[in-house]
mmCIF file of C-alpha atoms in Angstrom:
data_model
loop_
_atom_site.group_PDB
_atom_site.id
_atom_site.type_symbol
_atom_site.label_atom_id
_atom_site.label_comp_id
_atom_site.label_asym_id
_atom_site.label_seq_id
_atom_site.Cartn_x
_atom_site.Cartn_y
_atom_site.Cartn_z
ATOM 1 C CA UNK Y 1 -36.124 -67.750 -27.300
ATOM 2 C CA UNK Y 2 -33.562 -66.647 -24.779
ATOM 3 C CA UNK Y 3 -34.735 -66.364 -21.298
ATOM 4 C CA UNK Y 4 -34.135 -63.067 -19.444
ATOM 5 C CA UNK Y 5 -31.333 -63.267 -16.864
ATOM 6 C CA UNK Y 6 -32.417 -63.257 -13.254
ATOM 7 C CA UNK Y 7 -32.078 -59.903 -11.454
ATOM 8 C CA UNK Y 8 -29.405 -59.700 -8.774
ATOM 9 C CA UNK Y 9 -30.341 -58.513 -5.325
ATOM 10 C CA UNK Y 10 -28.518 -55.411 -4.053
ATOM 11 C CA UNK Y 11 -26.728 -55.878 -0.778
ATOM 12 C CA UNK Y 12 -26.136 -53.182 1.865
ATOM 13 C CA UNK Y 13 -22.662 -52.439 0.432
ATOM 14 C CA UNK Y 14 -24.159 -51.442 -2.908
ATOM 15 C CA UNK Y 15 -26.576 -48.975 -1.285
ATOM 16 C CA UNK Y 16 -23.743 -47.399 0.678
ATOM 17 C CA UNK Y 17 -21.665 -46.947 -2.486
ATOM 18 C CA UNK Y 18 -24.539 -45.215 -4.253
ATOM 19 C CA UNK Y 19 -25.042 -42.898 -1.288
ATOM 20 C CA UNK Y 20 -21.363 -41.972 -1.206
ATOM 21 C CA UNK Y 21 -21.336 -41.328 -4.957
ATOM 22 C CA UNK Y 22 -24.354 -39.086 -4.615
ATOM 23 C CA UNK Y 23 -22.782 -37.120 -1.800
ATOM 24 C CA UNK Y 24 -19.596 -36.687 -3.814
ATOM 25 C CA UNK Y 25 -21.493 -35.363 -6.811
ATOM 26 C CA UNK Y 26 -23.394 -32.880 -4.629
ATOM 27 C CA UNK Y 27 -20.135 -31.653 -3.079
ATOM 28 C CA UNK Y 28 -18.569 -31.205 -6.522
ATOM 29 C CA UNK Y 29 -21.590 -29.230 -7.724
ATOM 30 C CA UNK Y 30 -21.352 -26.966 -4.655
ATOM 31 C CA UNK Y 31 -17.658 -26.256 -5.312
ATOM 32 C CA UNK Y 32 -18.374 -25.443 -8.959
ATOM 33 C CA UNK Y 33 -21.216 -23.135 -7.972
ATOM 34 C CA UNK Y 34 -18.938 -21.160 -5.625
ATOM 35 C CA UNK Y 35 -16.165 -21.013 -8.236
ATOM 36 C CA UNK Y 36 -18.361 -19.672 -11.036
ATOM 37 C CA UNK Y 37 -20.004 -17.167 -8.686
ATOM 38 C CA UNK Y 38 -16.641 -15.395 -8.228
ATOM 39 C CA UNK Y 39 -15.834 -12.422 -10.515
ATOM 40 C CA UNK Y 40 -13.355 -13.242 -13.258
ATOM 41 C CA UNK Y 41 -9.731 -12.710 -12.224
ATOM 42 C CA UNK Y 42 -7.917 -9.846 -13.855
ATOM 43 C CA UNK Y 43 -4.498 -10.252 -15.363
ATOM 44 C CA UNK Y 44 -1.891 -8.423 -13.357
ATOM 45 C CA UNK Y 45 -0.974 -5.034 -14.798
ATOM 46 C CA UNK Y 46 1.671 -4.341 -12.177
ATOM 47 C CA UNK Y 47 4.559 -2.769 -14.104
ATOM 48 C CA UNK Y 48 7.397 -3.482 -11.677
ATOM 49 C CA UNK Y 49 9.229 -6.772 -11.199
ATOM 50 C CA UNK Y 50 9.961 -7.294 -7.517
ATOM 51 C CA UNK Y 51 13.506 -8.196 -6.572
ATOM 52 C CA UNK Y 52 13.287 -10.760 -3.814
ATOM 53 C CA UNK Y 53 9.493 -10.659 -3.518
ATOM 54 C CA UNK Y 54 6.276 -11.852 -5.122
ATOM 55 C CA UNK Y 55 4.146 -9.407 -7.149
ATOM 56 C CA UNK Y 56 0.647 -8.998 -5.801
ATOM 57 C CA UNK Y 57 -2.336 -9.175 -8.178
ATOM 58 C CA UNK Y 58 -4.104 -6.157 -9.559
ATOM 59 C CA UNK Y 59 -6.559 -4.792 -7.027
ATOM 60 C CA UNK Y 60 -9.256 -2.165 -6.982
ATOM 61 C CA UNK Y 61 -8.188 1.210 -5.665
ATOM 62 C CA UNK Y 62 -8.438 1.904 -1.968
ATOM 63 C CA UNK Y 63 -11.504 3.848 -0.820
ATOM 64 C CA UNK Y 64 -11.104 7.520 -0.048
ATOM 65 C CA UNK Y 65 -11.757 7.193 3.682
ATOM 66 C CA UNK Y 66 -10.943 4.644 6.337
ATOM 67 C CA UNK Y 67 -11.992 3.798 9.851
ATOM 68 C CA UNK Y 68 -9.383 4.959 12.355
ATOM 69 C CA UNK Y 69 -9.758 3.600 15.892
ATOM 70 C CA UNK Y 70 -9.705 5.959 18.849
ATOM 71 C CA UNK Y 71 -6.117 6.581 19.885
ATOM 72 C CA UNK Y 72 -4.273 8.432 22.594
ATOM 73 C CA UNK Y 73 -2.348 11.284 20.920
ATOM 74 C CA UNK Y 74 1.396 11.261 21.465
ATOM 75 C CA UNK Y 75 2.698 14.841 21.803
ATOM 76 C CA UNK Y 76 6.027 13.787 20.267
ATOM 77 C CA UNK Y 77 4.439 12.179 17.208
ATOM 78 C CA UNK Y 78 3.469 15.448 15.513
ATOM 79 C CA UNK Y 79 4.617 18.906 16.531
ATOM 80 C CA UNK Y 80 2.052 21.678 16.354
ATOM 81 C CA UNK Y 81 3.245 23.977 13.588
ATOM 82 C CA UNK Y 82 2.145 27.117 11.793
ATOM 83 C CA UNK Y 83 2.240 25.959 8.175
ATOM 84 C CA UNK Y 84 3.448 28.762 5.936
ATOM 85 C CA UNK Y 85 2.130 29.348 2.448
ATOM 86 C CA UNK Y 86 4.520 28.011 -0.185
ATOM 87 C CA UNK Y 87 6.452 30.365 -2.405
ATOM 88 C CA UNK Y 88 5.546 29.679 -6.061
ATOM 89 C CA UNK Y 89 8.331 27.739 -7.744
ATOM 90 C CA UNK Y 90 9.717 29.225 -10.943
ATOM 91 C CA UNK Y 91 12.409 27.229 -12.720
ATOM 92 C CA UNK Y 92 13.928 29.217 -15.569
ATOM 93 C CA UNK Y 93 17.214 27.455 -16.302
ATOM 94 C CA UNK Y 94 18.941 24.112 -16.356
ATOM 95 C CA UNK Y 95 17.499 20.756 -17.419
ATOM 96 C CA UNK Y 96 13.767 20.561 -17.977
ATOM 97 C CA UNK Y 97 11.600 18.488 -15.694
ATOM 98 C CA UNK Y 98 11.038 14.852 -16.557
ATOM 99 C CA UNK Y 99 7.990 12.808 -15.582
ATOM 100 C CA UNK Y 100 8.375 9.647 -13.507
ATOM 101 C CA UNK Y 101 4.642 8.893 -13.516
ATOM 102 C CA UNK Y 102 1.281 10.323 -12.542
ATOM 103 C CA UNK Y 103 -0.724 10.653 -9.347
ATOM 104 C CA UNK Y 104 -4.167 9.208 -8.682
ATOM 105 C CA UNK Y 105 -5.669 12.460 -9.964
ATOM 106 C CA UNK Y 106 -3.413 12.566 -13.011
ATOM 107 C CA UNK Y 107 -0.862 15.132 -11.864
ATOM 108 C CA UNK Y 108 2.721 14.577 -13.105
ATOM 109 C CA UNK Y 109 5.356 13.401 -10.637
ATOM 110 C CA UNK Y 110 8.293 15.497 -11.833
ATOM 111 C CA UNK Y 111 11.988 14.973 -11.344
ATOM 112 C CA UNK Y 112 15.200 16.663 -12.465
ATOM 113 C CA UNK Y 113 18.491 15.047 -13.448
ATOM 114 C CA UNK Y 114 22.008 16.482 -13.105
ATOM 115 C CA UNK Y 115 25.367 14.990 -14.024
ATOM 116 C CA UNK Y 116 26.391 12.043 -16.197
ATOM 117 C CA UNK Y 117 28.339 9.858 -13.782
ATOM 118 C CA UNK Y 118 27.871 6.169 -13.060
ATOM 119 C CA UNK Y 119 27.322 6.666 -9.321
ATOM 120 C CA UNK Y 120 23.653 7.533 -9.057
ATOM 121 C CA UNK Y 121 21.853 9.286 -6.210
ATOM 122 C CA UNK Y 122 18.245 10.264 -5.550
ATOM 123 C CA UNK Y 123 16.486 12.879 -3.406
ATOM 124 C CA UNK Y 124 12.750 12.373 -2.841
ATOM 125 C CA UNK Y 125 10.578 15.170 -1.419
ATOM 126 C CA UNK Y 126 6.882 15.657 -0.775
ATOM 127 C CA UNK Y 127 5.989 12.026 -0.079
ATOM 128 C CA UNK Y 128 3.566 13.364 2.539
ATOM 129 C CA UNK Y 129 2.239 16.105 0.307
ATOM 130 C CA UNK Y 130 1.258 19.492 1.684
ATOM 131 C CA UNK Y 131 1.544 18.326 5.279
ATOM 132 C CA UNK Y 132 5.320 18.200 4.761
ATOM 133 C CA UNK Y 133 5.336 20.896 2.085
ATOM 134 C CA UNK Y 134 8.615 22.378 3.285
ATOM 135 C CA UNK Y 135 10.368 19.289 1.894
ATOM 136 C CA UNK Y 136 9.065 20.273 -1.556
ATOM 137 C CA UNK Y 137 10.277 23.827 -0.934
ATOM 138 C CA UNK Y 138 13.709 22.384 -0.171
ATOM 139 C CA UNK Y 139 13.724 20.227 -3.308
ATOM 140 C CA UNK Y 140 12.755 23.220 -5.450
ATOM 141 C CA UNK Y 141 15.661 25.217 -4.012
ATOM 142 C CA UNK Y 142 18.019 22.314 -4.682
ATOM 143 C CA UNK Y 143 16.798 22.210 -8.300
ATOM 144 C CA UNK Y 144 17.625 25.905 -8.740
ATOM 145 C CA UNK Y 145 21.021 25.491 -7.087
ATOM 146 C CA UNK Y 146 22.155 22.590 -9.262
ATOM 147 C CA UNK Y 147 20.754 24.219 -12.392
ATOM 148 C CA UNK Y 148 22.864 27.302 -11.623
ATOM 149 C CA UNK Y 149 25.862 25.266 -10.427
ATOM 150 C CA UNK Y 150 26.052 22.060 -12.495
ATOM 151 C CA UNK Y 151 29.708 21.658 -11.504
ATOM 152 C CA UNK Y 152 28.521 20.980 -7.943
ATOM 153 C CA UNK Y 153 27.667 17.444 -9.052
ATOM 154 C CA UNK Y 154 30.874 15.358 -9.040
ATOM 155 C CA UNK Y 155 32.023 14.132 -12.422
ATOM 156 C CA UNK Y 156 31.485 10.494 -11.497
ATOM 157 C CA UNK Y 157 27.964 11.090 -10.137
ATOM 158 C CA UNK Y 158 24.405 11.653 -11.314
ATOM 159 C CA UNK Y 159 21.795 13.313 -9.110
ATOM 160 C CA UNK Y 160 18.024 12.932 -9.454
ATOM 161 C CA UNK Y 161 15.587 15.130 -7.513
ATOM 162 C CA UNK Y 162 11.869 14.352 -7.187
ATOM 163 C CA UNK Y 163 10.328 17.613 -6.065
ATOM 164 C CA UNK Y 164 6.902 16.275 -5.090
ATOM 165 C CA UNK Y 165 6.055 12.586 -4.922
ATOM 166 C CA UNK Y 166 2.493 13.349 -3.752
ATOM 167 C CA UNK Y 167 1.240 16.282 -5.854
ATOM 168 C CA UNK Y 168 -2.410 15.559 -5.012
ATOM 169 C CA UNK Y 169 -1.601 16.008 -1.320
ATOM 170 C CA UNK Y 170 0.277 19.232 -2.039
ATOM 171 C CA UNK Y 171 -2.754 20.594 -3.896
ATOM 172 C CA UNK Y 172 -5.040 19.669 -0.998
ATOM 173 C CA UNK Y 173 -3.285 22.002 1.446
ATOM 174 C CA UNK Y 174 -0.384 22.694 3.777
ATOM 175 C CA UNK Y 175 -1.968 20.893 6.720
ATOM 176 C CA UNK Y 176 -2.864 17.426 7.976
ATOM 177 C CA UNK Y 177 -5.431 16.998 5.187
ATOM 178 C CA UNK Y 178 -2.596 17.103 2.665
ATOM 179 C CA UNK Y 179 -0.657 14.124 4.020
ATOM 180 C CA UNK Y 180 -2.193 11.118 2.229
ATOM 181 C CA UNK Y 181 -2.725 10.681 -1.501
ATOM 182 C CA UNK Y 182 -6.151 10.989 -3.142
ATOM 183 C CA UNK Y 183 -6.996 7.384 -2.163
ATOM 184 C CA UNK Y 184 -6.345 8.092 1.523
ATOM 185 C CA UNK Y 185 -3.088 6.092 1.464
ATOM 186 C CA UNK Y 186 0.060 7.084 3.351
ATOM 187 C CA UNK Y 187 2.589 6.664 0.547
ATOM 188 C CA UNK Y 188 5.484 6.088 2.929
ATOM 189 C CA UNK Y 189 3.658 3.005 4.228
ATOM 190 C CA UNK Y 190 2.678 1.714 0.783
ATOM 191 C CA UNK Y 191 6.008 0.357 -0.470
ATOM 192 C CA UNK Y 192 6.022 -3.467 -0.756
ATOM 193 C CA UNK Y 193 8.800 -4.023 1.749
ATOM 194 C CA UNK Y 194 8.907 -7.249 3.722
ATOM 195 C CA UNK Y 195 7.265 -5.502 6.686
ATOM 196 C CA UNK Y 196 4.369 -3.890 4.746
ATOM 197 C CA UNK Y 197 0.993 -3.915 6.492
ATOM 198 C CA UNK Y 198 -2.300 -2.247 5.627
ATOM 199 C CA UNK Y 199 -2.893 -1.072 9.217
ATOM 200 C CA UNK Y 200 -0.648 -0.581 12.219
ATOM 201 C CA UNK Y 201 -0.753 0.339 15.894
ATOM 202 C CA UNK Y 202 -1.603 4.060 15.878
ATOM 203 C CA UNK Y 203 -1.043 4.839 19.561
ATOM 204 C CA UNK Y 204 2.472 6.254 19.137
ATOM 205 C CA UNK Y 205 2.280 7.128 15.440
ATOM 206 C CA UNK Y 206 0.825 10.004 13.427
ATOM 207 C CA UNK Y 207 -2.924 9.831 13.924
ATOM 208 C CA UNK Y 208 -4.506 13.158 12.980
ATOM 209 C CA UNK Y 209 -6.439 11.721 10.011
ATOM 210 C CA UNK Y 210 -7.651 8.298 8.864
ATOM 211 C CA UNK Y 211 -5.146 6.633 6.553
ATOM 212 C CA UNK Y 212 -3.868 3.219 5.499
ATOM 213 C CA UNK Y 213 -0.920 1.426 3.919
ATOM 214 C CA UNK Y 214 -3.128 0.631 0.922
ATOM 215 C CA UNK Y 215 -4.936 -2.538 -0.178
ATOM 216 C CA UNK Y 216 -1.545 -4.097 -0.894
ATOM 217 C CA UNK Y 217 2.081 -2.980 -0.999
ATOM 218 C CA UNK Y 218 2.766 -0.946 -4.126
ATOM 219 C CA UNK Y 219 -0.924 -0.369 -4.826
ATOM 220 C CA UNK Y 220 -0.613 3.367 -5.532
ATOM 221 C CA UNK Y 221 0.522 4.904 -8.840
ATOM 222 C CA UNK Y 222 2.811 7.343 -7.024
ATOM 223 C CA UNK Y 223 4.578 4.466 -5.266
ATOM 224 C CA UNK Y 224 5.015 2.493 -8.490
ATOM 225 C CA UNK Y 225 6.396 5.545 -10.277
ATOM 226 C CA UNK Y 226 9.197 5.906 -7.731
ATOM 227 C CA UNK Y 227 9.915 2.176 -7.692
ATOM 228 C CA UNK Y 228 10.247 2.147 -11.466
ATOM 229 C CA UNK Y 229 12.493 5.215 -11.486
ATOM 230 C CA UNK Y 230 14.801 3.676 -8.869
ATOM 231 C CA UNK Y 231 15.004 0.467 -10.883
ATOM 232 C CA UNK Y 232 15.485 2.154 -14.271
ATOM 233 C CA UNK Y 233 18.187 4.533 -13.019
ATOM 234 C CA UNK Y 234 20.008 1.949 -10.867
ATOM 235 C CA UNK Y 235 20.064 4.272 -7.863
ATOM 236 C CA UNK Y 236 22.957 3.667 -5.442
ATOM 237 C CA UNK Y 237 21.771 5.714 -2.454
ATOM 238 C CA UNK Y 238 18.884 8.018 -1.598
ATOM 239 C CA UNK Y 239 17.423 10.465 0.897
ATOM 240 C CA UNK Y 240 13.661 10.525 1.430
ATOM 241 C CA UNK Y 241 12.823 13.880 3.034
ATOM 242 C CA UNK Y 242 10.205 14.349 5.761
ATOM 243 C CA UNK Y 243 9.273 16.745 8.566
ATOM 244 C CA UNK Y 244 9.563 17.179 11.394
ATOM 245 C CA UNK Y 245 12.179 16.885 14.121
ATOM 246 C CA UNK Y 246 12.757 13.171 14.757
ATOM 247 C CA UNK Y 247 16.074 12.841 12.915
ATOM 248 C CA UNK Y 248 17.594 10.395 10.421
ATOM 249 C CA UNK Y 249 16.185 6.865 10.007
ATOM 250 C CA UNK Y 250 18.302 4.223 8.224
ATOM 251 C CA UNK Y 251 16.595 1.868 5.794
ATOM 252 C CA UNK Y 252 16.060 -1.778 6.656
ATOM 253 C CA UNK Y 253 14.174 -3.663 9.332
ATOM 254 C CA UNK Y 254 16.481 -4.127 11.195
ATOM 255 C CA UNK Y 255 18.592 -1.215 9.933
ATOM 256 C CA UNK Y 256 21.096 -2.103 7.206
ATOM 257 C CA UNK Y 257 24.759 -1.299 8.036
ATOM 258 C CA UNK Y 258 25.376 0.835 4.918
ATOM 259 C CA UNK Y 259 22.246 2.867 5.638
ATOM 260 C CA UNK Y 260 23.394 3.338 9.229
ATOM 261 C CA UNK Y 261 26.706 4.725 7.959
ATOM 262 C CA UNK Y 262 24.895 7.092 5.614
ATOM 263 C CA UNK Y 263 22.566 8.206 8.422
ATOM 264 C CA UNK Y 264 25.546 8.969 10.648
ATOM 265 C CA UNK Y 265 27.277 10.979 7.925
ATOM 266 C CA UNK Y 266 24.113 12.975 7.197
ATOM 267 C CA UNK Y 267 23.585 13.648 10.881
ATOM 268 C CA UNK Y 268 27.137 15.002 11.128
ATOM 269 C CA UNK Y 269 26.509 17.260 8.114
ATOM 270 C CA UNK Y 270 23.132 18.620 9.248
ATOM 271 C CA UNK Y 271 22.887 18.260 13.005
ATOM 272 C CA UNK Y 272 19.655 16.226 12.737
ATOM 273 C CA UNK Y 273 19.485 13.539 15.442
ATOM 274 C CA UNK Y 274 20.988 10.117 14.831
ATOM 275 C CA UNK Y 275 20.037 7.708 16.199
ATOM 276 C CA UNK Y 276 16.586 9.219 15.608
ATOM 277 C CA UNK Y 277 14.226 10.079 18.438
ATOM 278 C CA UNK Y 278 12.210 6.978 19.353
ATOM 279 C CA UNK Y 279 8.535 7.777 20.028
ATOM 280 C CA UNK Y 280 7.458 4.128 20.047
ATOM 281 C CA UNK Y 281 6.084 4.027 16.493
ATOM 282 C CA UNK Y 282 6.886 1.040 14.268
ATOM 283 C CA UNK Y 283 7.296 2.227 10.672
ATOM 284 C CA UNK Y 284 6.267 -0.210 7.937
ATOM 285 C CA UNK Y 285 6.235 -0.157 4.148
ATOM 286 C CA UNK Y 286 8.647 2.778 3.881
ATOM 287 C CA UNK Y 287 10.560 3.854 0.793
ATOM 288 C CA UNK Y 288 13.894 3.457 2.598
ATOM 289 C CA UNK Y 289 13.086 -0.084 3.755
ATOM 290 C CA UNK Y 290 11.912 -1.191 0.316
ATOM 291 C CA UNK Y 291 14.910 0.422 -1.390
ATOM 292 C CA UNK Y 292 17.577 -1.429 0.590
ATOM 293 C CA UNK Y 293 15.689 -4.693 0.097
ATOM 294 C CA UNK Y 294 15.755 -4.164 -3.657
ATOM 295 C CA UNK Y 295 19.288 -3.285 -4.678
ATOM 296 C CA UNK Y 296 19.825 0.258 -3.370
ATOM 297 C CA UNK Y 297 23.092 0.347 -1.415
ATOM 298 C CA UNK Y 298 21.918 2.796 1.281
ATOM 299 C CA UNK Y 299 18.721 4.741 1.974
ATOM 300 C CA UNK Y 300 17.417 6.970 4.760
ATOM 301 C CA UNK Y 301 14.337 8.884 5.820
ATOM 302 C CA UNK Y 302 15.524 12.300 7.036
ATOM 303 C CA UNK Y 303 13.299 14.803 8.835
ATOM 304 C CA UNK Y 304 13.630 18.585 8.732
ATOM 305 C CA UNK Y 305 13.391 20.273 12.112
ATOM 306 C CA UNK Y 306 9.924 21.829 11.613
ATOM 307 C CA UNK Y 307 7.061 22.050 9.096
ATOM 308 C CA UNK Y 308 7.859 25.589 7.939
ATOM 309 C CA UNK Y 309 11.476 25.975 6.883
ATOM 310 C CA UNK Y 310 13.330 24.386 3.972
ATOM 311 C CA UNK Y 311 16.679 24.624 5.818
ATOM 312 C CA UNK Y 312 18.465 24.814 2.491
ATOM 313 C CA UNK Y 313 22.067 25.430 3.610
ATOM 314 C CA UNK Y 314 22.303 22.489 5.975
ATOM 315 C CA UNK Y 315 20.592 20.197 3.472
ATOM 316 C CA UNK Y 316 22.820 21.276 0.608
ATOM 317 C CA UNK Y 317 25.596 19.868 2.790
ATOM 318 C CA UNK Y 318 23.529 16.699 3.169
ATOM 319 C CA UNK Y 319 23.140 16.257 -0.588
ATOM 320 C CA UNK Y 320 26.855 16.846 -1.088
ATOM 321 C CA UNK Y 321 27.496 14.193 1.563
ATOM 322 C CA UNK Y 322 25.098 11.858 -0.225
ATOM 323 C CA UNK Y 323 26.952 12.249 -3.526
ATOM 324 C CA UNK Y 324 30.269 11.450 -1.848
ATOM 325 C CA UNK Y 325 28.935 8.322 -0.159
ATOM 326 C CA UNK Y 326 30.497 5.024 -1.240
ATOM 327 C CA UNK Y 327 29.996 1.451 -0.130
#
């Protein structure tokens, strides 16, 4: 019969090893518990491929209201205006409206196309909804003009006009309540430019209502619709219309040289200030900034002189100047 081997005594090193192993196992179990407690990640459904940036993951929609800190109003930031009621738009001739996408509430974001040329230009109106409703009035008048005068588009150019980028805001009213989209997002701060932020210093900026840049750049369906249109149509230069009174803002942070040249030319054509009036507000996540970062040769934000008037004649000159612009 074999004898049983003698048991070995455990030294202090062995006890320490067992203690360390036990601690490691407990730490691993804690990490796994935290991991499996998280909700499953969603696959990104973001339809646009960034040029020179990283797509952000799919996120839940922004809430409909946001906390806005107490601010000191800047009298230059927003002029007090008597908002006029819009004249109903009736388009009876020319190309039919196309749809770039849909708003949060399912309203179509319509645009019109004129010309067949390779040089491609875009006018965007109504990004701030009913609050800047006179920009939509202007775009509607431009649609009628180019429908009646298709020869006004140069033979080597194509012109695209978005009449209302924020139809939910237009429907809400011609006042400060109509500025943001239905998620409470300022669409001209929602573009995924390099300087995008969710919140910004409000002291010298528009501050009449709570708003945000969104949960992430490009979070809003209206924003994505315009991004996709710009990419699909290979837009060379654009004007994003606003109101009121501050002038012409070139795209880029710092301003891009081609956009500065376009801003100067548009200022000469319209009389709107350039350089624009500086009220101390830092603009982030704008359409013009994103555009020049992503292949558009030149882009500007251009403000009408008040919240009432479309100022059609001077802005027809601006659009003609836009279509003649070359790098």
